[in-house]
Amino acid sequence: MATSTPEALLAALGAGEPDAALPRVLAVLHERFQADAVLALRRIDPVTAVALASAPAGVLPDGMTHAAIFAGALESARPVFNAVVTSEMGLPRTLRGSLAILPWSSTEDAGGLALVRREMAPFSEAEQRALVSVLPLFHLLVRHMQKTELAAAASARFDAVFQTLPHGLLFVDDRGSEAWVNEAAAALLGLSGGSHEPARVARAMASLWSRAEDRAGLRRTALAVMNQRDAELRDARWSFQGPPRRVLSISSTATCEREHRGRLWLFIDVTAQHLASEELEAKNAALEAARREADLANAAKSRFLATMSHEIRTPMNAVLGMTGLLLDTPLDEDQRDVVETIRQSGEALLTIINDILDFSKIEAGLMDLEEQPFALRPCVEEALDLVAVAARKKGLELGAYIDPAAPPGIFGDVTRLRQILVNLLGNAVKFTAAGEVLVEIAPASEPAPPGKLVLVFSVRDTGIGIPKDRLGRLFQSFSQVDASISRRYGGTGLGLAICKRLVELMHGEIRVESEEGVGTTFHFTIETTPAHDVGQDLSNALAVAGQELSGKHVLIVDDSATNRRILAEQTRAFGLMPMLAASGDEALDLLRRRAEALPPHEPLPVALALLDVSMPGMDGFELGAAIRRDPRLAELPFLLLTSSDLATHREAARLGATCLSKPIKQSSLFDAITRALSQSVVRPSRAPRNPAMDPSLGERHPLRILLAEDNVVNQKVATLLLQRLGYRVDIAANGLEVLEAVTRKEYDVVFMDVQMPEMDGLEATRRLRAPGPFRGRPRVVAMTANAMHEDQKECLAAGMDDFVSKPIRIEELVAALTRSALERPKAPAPSQLSAPPDLDEPVVDEEAFERIRLVASLDEDSPLATLVADFVRDSRRNLEDMGAALVERDFQRLERLAHNLKGSAGMMGATRLSRRSADIERAAREGPREGLAGLIAAALDEHTRAAESLVSMC
């Protein structure tokens, strides 16, 4: 029985692979409808159609024809039957005849089924209905074929990508029926790329596992992953033996496709990275070992420096101390010159040692900077003081200019900043034969970090200069510009290297500009923060005195343009209006022209003149004498600016003027100007002597002084101040050296820094106060930057006698020296404590009283009579309080009251009363206390005599 067309089509569909069904069903149509050709076509553009399949196969040799074959059926979406095949349709000549087109159209494709009969036999209505009924089947078959092609293309692309990956990929399905490896994994496992039996792949993986350096660990990890369906392994790194040795990063994850559940393995060769990491770890370990060795070496270096510092300083201090002792003995001129040479050479050697130790400390990273508020101007002026003597000897002008925009106070390490300035200024003075040395400070023009301030310091000289080709050697350690410089000028070549390191620790930079034969300028910067509550004393004084000084003219006469500029800026800050003259003749001409322009008896419109003493042509003394001789100018007050020597002061006194020593400090200039302008009549007087810097203090109150200070700059500052007061000083760098020095030599006073290495000042004082092989019992004066009341109490509790805060103020130092001289123990026997004073000794020391008179003359608010009356009243009350303390057996209070009276009486010149008070203080502290009532009674009698003498001398 013949089958129907639908049955034949179904049979063709089931006759083979679904992907090849379209050609089979086209063959059925070819047979059943007696067509010469049946084609499944798809239009790919307006003029081209492609044959997806045909029956018979190969009807179109190139598989393409013209889109005109659709005969308008695609546009109308209706079948076209019995059309005539034309040449435009692109079919072969053998296929001319009747054409049937059954179109399908969708958003994805456009095409149709074409049947050709060469005999021009028309398609009957039954045939047409039959063809229309099977058209959806053909459309589905075409779409399936297209998707199959797309899937095959995607699969090919996937294979191409994963086969070319440099990392190994391996897939095994859960059913154990399929395993697949890419080329990289195949090379690793010794397989070929593609599909394999899972058992074969398992054997290859087992072989790889067997070469692992940690086989047991890898096996445990792999089993744990494979025994849990959803387990994951991420970047587990394992080393495998060679050849060649490999390090693989192994990852594994489960796949979740419904038809392809399994496990995917990823192998990445990280051998190069691992070896690099191992090399880096080895280098890091070596670096860490080197760092530990360097730390140990630094620690050893630190211990060595501490030991060497002590071992080197000890004999040097002995040399300096013994030469000081020798200088106190009778020596002829030649002997004294030899001893002075030894002492100076020892001090120079100690300076070199200090430089080397300081530099080594920086190199070892042991230099820590303080961050404390301090006043900027005093720091600069103290640095100038340290080089002022050397500058005066060479006739150099020395000055400092601080920009008004710079803050009065800043945060930082004042000692180290002063060390940098002293080093640069010292070099400038050393290498300058004539001219000037100037320090300038101003805020940097470049913006600073938020909340910070950058200050620029410049130290300029008019010295020999430095050749440009040698500037690069300046900041190298142990380096000089050349060997001849070292021989002529000396030095270690460390100073600038230390400066550079210190500046860098302050987050700054240092550089130099120089022209040979013209001069050199060093610039350095520091990063700091303004200290708003520091350095305001002068600013407050200027604010108070501003109305009185404002608008007054001051004449500045100096041949140095730099000095004129500095003085003009300083006086302008006082509210004065500066007028400048470069010579005595120019100044006289200016003054006389001003005087001639005035009506009779009209005061000169110049309030004050500042005259430099050392000027070419007419010097300051000659100019001052000319002013005094001119009736129109005679009452003009003026100040002479000069070096601080006694002859100059006497000459100034004869002219009725005051001398100021260069470099001029702003505070000193302000005080001198206000005093000069407050005197209504200028009259000659004896040369005033600055009670704070009295070079004869050492003669009037001789003391053997030991300075205990580990900081080199602080040593220099304190030594210079004491030398300018007329004292020679021995130096110890720590508490151990103090004990050795006091064992070797008797001292009257020890200025003791509290914080020192090896042994601090507190412990050294306790040792001095304990029984020991010490020569004498020196007074101990604490010198420390810790100025809190608790710190003072701690110093006194350790056995110290007095306290001077750092930075050192001249007045405090002089007061401490005076108290030390007055309270110097005489070691009297207990039975002699109440002995009356020497009747030949005056009740009041006239020279000391004259100093009080001078101080009172400088202060209109505290006249001499007021000072004496206050002293008489307060000291009487003090003695009465002593009697009350004795009754209450409060010996600590009694000792304190006696100590206070001892100092105040000594300052007023009541030396006998001061000594009575010292006896009371000593007895209250050490005993015997039975005679205290008699001592207080004797002091009351002495107070009556002292009061009468003081009142009579007013």
CSV table of C-alpha atoms in Angstrom, one decimal, residues 699-927:
chain,number,residue,atom,x,y,z
A,699,GLU,CA,87.8,89.7,90.7
A,700,ARG,CA,85.3,90.9,93.4
A,701,HIS,CA,83.9,87.4,94.0
A,702,PRO,CA,86.6,84.9,93.0
A,703,LEU,CA,85.3,81.4,92.6
A,704,ARG,CA,86.7,78.1,91.4
A,705,ILE,CA,84.1,76.8,88.9
A,706,LEU,CA,83.4,73.4,87.5
A,707,LEU,CA,80.8,73.2,84.6
A,708,ALA,CA,79.0,69.9,84.2
A,709,GLU,CA,77.3,69.8,80.8
A,710,ASP,CA,77.3,67.1,78.1
A,711,ASN,CA,76.1,69.3,75.3
A,712,VAL,CA,78.9,71.0,73.4
A,713,VAL,CA,77.0,74.1,72.4
A,714,ASN,CA,75.7,74.6,76.0
A,715,GLN,CA,79.3,74.2,77.2
A,716,LYS,CA,80.4,76.9,74.8
A,717,VAL,CA,77.6,79.3,75.8
A,718,ALA,CA,78.1,78.8,79.6
A,719,THR,CA,81.9,79.0,79.3
A,720,LEU,CA,81.8,82.2,77.3
A,721,LEU,CA,79.3,83.9,79.7
A,722,LEU,CA,81.4,82.9,82.7
A,723,GLN,CA,84.6,84.1,81.0
A,724,ARG,CA,83.0,87.4,80.2
A,725,LEU,CA,82.2,87.7,83.9
A,726,GLY,CA,85.9,87.2,84.7
A,727,TYR,CA,86.0,83.5,85.6
A,728,ARG,CA,88.0,80.5,84.3
A,729,VAL,CA,86.0,77.3,84.0
A,730,ASP,CA,86.8,73.6,84.0
A,731,ILE,CA,84.4,71.3,82.2
A,732,ALA,CA,83.0,67.8,82.9
A,733,ALA,CA,80.7,66.0,80.5
A,734,ASN,CA,78.8,63.8,82.9
A,735,GLY,CA,78.4,63.0,86.6
A,736,LEU,CA,81.3,60.5,86.7
A,737,GLU,CA,83.7,63.2,85.4
A,738,VAL,CA,82.3,65.6,88.1
A,739,LEU,CA,83.2,63.1,90.9
A,740,GLU,CA,86.7,62.6,89.4
A,741,ALA,CA,87.3,66.4,89.1
A,742,VAL,CA,86.1,67.1,92.7
A,743,THR,CA,88.4,64.3,93.9
A,744,ARG,CA,91.3,65.9,92.1
A,745,LYS,CA,90.7,69.6,92.8
A,746,GLU,CA,88.8,71.8,95.2
A,747,TYR,CA,86.0,73.8,93.6
A,748,ASP,CA,83.8,76.5,95.1
A,749,VAL,CA,80.8,75.9,92.9
A,750,VAL,CA,79.6,73.2,90.4
A,751,PHE,CA,77.1,74.3,87.7
A,752,MET,CA,75.4,70.9,87.2
A,753,ASP,CA,73.3,69.9,84.2
A,754,VAL,CA,70.5,67.6,85.4
A,755,GLN,CA,70.2,65.3,82.4
A,756,MET,CA,73.6,63.8,81.4
A,757,PRO,CA,74.7,60.4,80.1
A,758,GLU,CA,76.4,57.8,82.3
A,759,MET,CA,75.5,59.6,85.5
A,760,ASP,CA,73.0,62.4,85.7
A,761,GLY,CA,73.3,65.6,87.8
A,762,LEU,CA,70.9,64.5,90.5
A,763,GLU,CA,72.9,61.3,91.2
A,764,ALA,CA,76.2,63.1,91.1
A,765,THR,CA,75.0,65.6,93.6
A,766,ARG,CA,73.8,62.8,96.0
A,767,ARG,CA,77.3,61.3,95.7
A,768,LEU,CA,78.9,64.6,96.4
A,769,ARG,CA,76.8,65.1,99.5
A,770,ALA,CA,77.7,61.6,100.8
A,771,PRO,CA,81.0,60.9,102.5
A,772,GLY,CA,83.8,60.5,100.0
A,773,PRO,CA,87.3,61.4,99.0
A,774,PHE,CA,86.2,64.8,97.8
A,775,ARG,CA,88.2,68.0,98.2
A,776,GLY,CA,85.9,70.4,99.9
A,777,ARG,CA,82.1,70.7,99.7
A,778,PRO,CA,81.3,72.8,96.6
A,779,ARG,CA,78.0,74.5,96.2
A,780,VAL,CA,75.9,72.8,93.4
A,781,VAL,CA,73.9,75.0,91.1
A,782,ALA,CA,71.4,73.1,88.9
A,783,MET,CA,71.4,74.2,85.2
A,784,THR,CA,68.5,72.7,83.3
A,785,ALA,CA,65.7,73.4,80.9
A,786,ASN,CA,63.2,71.9,83.2
A,787,ALA,CA,62.0,75.0,85.0
A,788,MET,CA,58.9,73.7,86.7
A,789,HIS,CA,58.5,74.1,90.5
A,790,GLU,CA,58.5,70.3,90.9
A,791,ASP,CA,61.9,70.1,89.1
A,792,GLN,CA,63.4,72.7,91.4
A,793,LYS,CA,62.2,70.8,94.4
A,794,GLU,CA,63.7,67.6,93.0
A,795,CYS,CA,67.1,69.4,92.6
A,796,LEU,CA,67.0,70.8,96.1
A,797,ALA,CA,66.0,67.4,97.5
A,798,ALA,CA,69.1,65.8,95.8
A,799,GLY,CA,71.3,68.3,97.7
A,800,MET,CA,71.7,71.1,95.2
A,801,ASP,CA,71.9,74.6,96.6
A,802,ASP,CA,70.6,76.8,93.8
A,803,PHE,CA,68.9,76.7,90.4
A,804,VAL,CA,69.5,78.4,87.1
A,805,SER,CA,67.1,77.7,84.2
A,806,LYS,CA,68.1,77.2,80.6
A,807,PRO,CA,68.5,79.0,78.3
A,808,ILE,CA,70.8,80.9,80.6
A,809,ARG,CA,69.9,84.5,81.5
A,810,ILE,CA,72.8,86.7,82.4
A,811,GLU,CA,71.0,88.2,85.4
A,812,GLU,CA,70.2,84.7,86.8
A,813,LEU,CA,73.8,83.6,86.3
A,814,VAL,CA,75.2,86.7,88.0
A,815,ALA,CA,72.8,86.3,90.9
A,816,ALA,CA,73.8,82.6,91.3
A,817,LEU,CA,77.5,83.5,91.3
A,818,THR,CA,76.9,86.3,93.8
A,819,ARG,CA,75.0,84.0,96.1
A,820,SER,CA,77.7,81.3,95.7
A,821,ALA,CA,80.4,83.8,96.7
A,822,LEU,CA,78.5,85.1,99.7
A,823,GLU,CA,77.5,81.6,100.9
A,824,ARG,CA,80.8,79.9,100.3
A,825,PRO,CA,81.3,77.7,103.4
A,826,LYS,CA,84.2,78.7,105.7
A,827,ALA,CA,83.9,75.4,107.6
A,828,PRO,CA,83.8,77.0,111.1
A,829,ALA,CA,83.9,74.9,114.3
A,830,PRO,CA,80.5,74.6,116.0
A,831,SER,CA,81.7,76.7,118.9
A,832,GLN,CA,82.6,79.5,116.6
A,833,LEU,CA,79.3,79.8,114.8
A,834,SER,CA,78.0,82.5,117.0
A,835,ALA,CA,81.3,84.5,117.0
A,836,PRO,CA,80.8,88.1,116.2
A,837,PRO,CA,81.9,89.2,112.7
A,838,ASP,CA,85.1,91.0,112.1
A,839,LEU,CA,84.6,94.5,113.4
A,840,ASP,CA,86.9,95.8,110.7
A,841,GLU,CA,84.5,94.5,108.1
A,842,PRO,CA,82.1,97.3,107.1
A,843,VAL,CA,78.4,96.9,107.9
A,844,VAL,CA,77.6,97.6,104.2
A,845,ASP,CA,79.8,96.9,101.2
A,846,GLU,CA,79.9,100.2,99.4
A,847,GLU,CA,80.7,98.7,96.0
A,848,ALA,CA,77.8,96.3,96.2
A,849,PHE,CA,75.5,99.2,97.3
A,850,GLU,CA,76.7,101.3,94.4
A,851,ARG,CA,75.5,98.6,92.0
A,852,ILE,CA,72.1,98.8,93.7
A,853,ARG,CA,72.2,102.6,93.3
A,854,LEU,CA,72.9,102.2,89.6
A,855,VAL,CA,70.0,99.8,89.1
A,856,ALA,CA,67.7,102.1,90.9
A,857,SER,CA,68.8,105.0,88.8
A,858,LEU,CA,67.6,103.1,85.7
A,859,ASP,CA,64.1,102.6,87.1
A,860,GLU,CA,62.1,105.7,87.9
A,861,ASP,CA,59.3,103.6,89.5
A,862,SER,CA,61.7,102.1,92.1
A,863,PRO,CA,64.0,104.8,93.5
A,864,LEU,CA,66.8,103.9,95.9
A,865,ALA,CA,65.0,105.0,99.0
A,866,THR,CA,62.1,102.8,98.2
A,867,LEU,CA,64.3,99.8,97.6
A,868,VAL,CA,66.1,100.3,101.0
A,869,ALA,CA,62.8,100.8,102.8
A,870,ASP,CA,61.3,97.7,101.3
A,871,PHE,CA,64.4,95.7,102.2
A,872,VAL,CA,64.5,97.0,105.9
A,873,ARG,CA,60.8,96.1,106.3
A,874,ASP,CA,60.9,92.7,104.6
A,875,SER,CA,64.1,91.6,106.3
A,876,ARG,CA,62.9,92.6,109.8
A,877,ARG,CA,59.7,90.6,109.2
A,878,ASN,CA,61.9,87.7,107.9
A,879,LEU,CA,63.9,87.7,111.2
A,880,GLU,CA,60.7,87.7,113.3
A,881,ASP,CA,59.4,84.7,111.2
A,882,MET,CA,62.7,82.9,112.0
A,883,GLY,CA,62.0,83.3,115.7
A,884,ALA,CA,58.5,81.9,115.3
A,885,ALA,CA,59.9,78.9,113.3
A,886,LEU,CA,62.4,78.2,116.0
A,887,VAL,CA,59.7,78.2,118.7
A,888,GLU,CA,57.7,75.7,116.5
A,889,ARG,CA,60.8,73.6,115.8
A,890,ASP,CA,60.2,74.0,112.1
A,891,PHE,CA,63.8,73.8,111.0
A,892,GLN,CA,63.0,73.5,107.3
A,893,ARG,CA,61.1,76.7,107.3
A,894,LEU,CA,63.9,78.4,109.4
A,895,GLU,CA,66.5,77.2,106.9
A,896,ARG,CA,64.5,78.6,104.0
A,897,LEU,CA,63.9,82.0,105.7
A,898,ALA,CA,67.6,82.3,106.5
A,899,HIS,CA,68.5,81.4,102.9
A,900,ASN,CA,66.2,84.1,101.6
A,901,LEU,CA,67.6,86.8,103.9
A,902,LYS,CA,71.2,85.7,103.1
A,903,GLY,CA,70.6,86.4,99.4
A,904,SER,CA,68.7,89.6,99.8
A,905,ALA,CA,71.1,91.1,102.3
A,906,GLY,CA,74.0,90.1,100.0
A,907,MET,CA,72.4,91.8,97.0
A,908,MET,CA,71.9,95.0,99.1
A,909,GLY,CA,75.6,94.9,100.3
A,910,ALA,CA,74.7,94.1,103.9
A,911,THR,CA,77.5,91.5,104.0
A,912,ARG,CA,77.7,91.1,107.8
A,913,LEU,CA,73.9,90.5,108.0
A,914,SER,CA,74.2,88.1,105.1
A,915,ARG,CA,76.9,86.1,106.9
A,916,ARG,CA,74.8,86.0,110.1
A,917,SER,CA,71.9,84.6,108.0
A,918,ALA,CA,74.3,82.0,106.4
A,919,ASP,CA,75.3,80.8,110.0
A,920,ILE,CA,71.6,80.4,110.8
A,921,GLU,CA,70.9,78.5,107.6
A,922,ARG,CA,73.8,76.2,108.2
A,923,ALA,CA,72.9,75.5,111.8
A,924,ALA,CA,69.2,74.8,110.9
A,925,ARG,CA,70.3,72.4,108.3
A,926,GLU,CA,73.4,70.7,109.8
A,927,GLY,CA,73.3,71.7,113.5
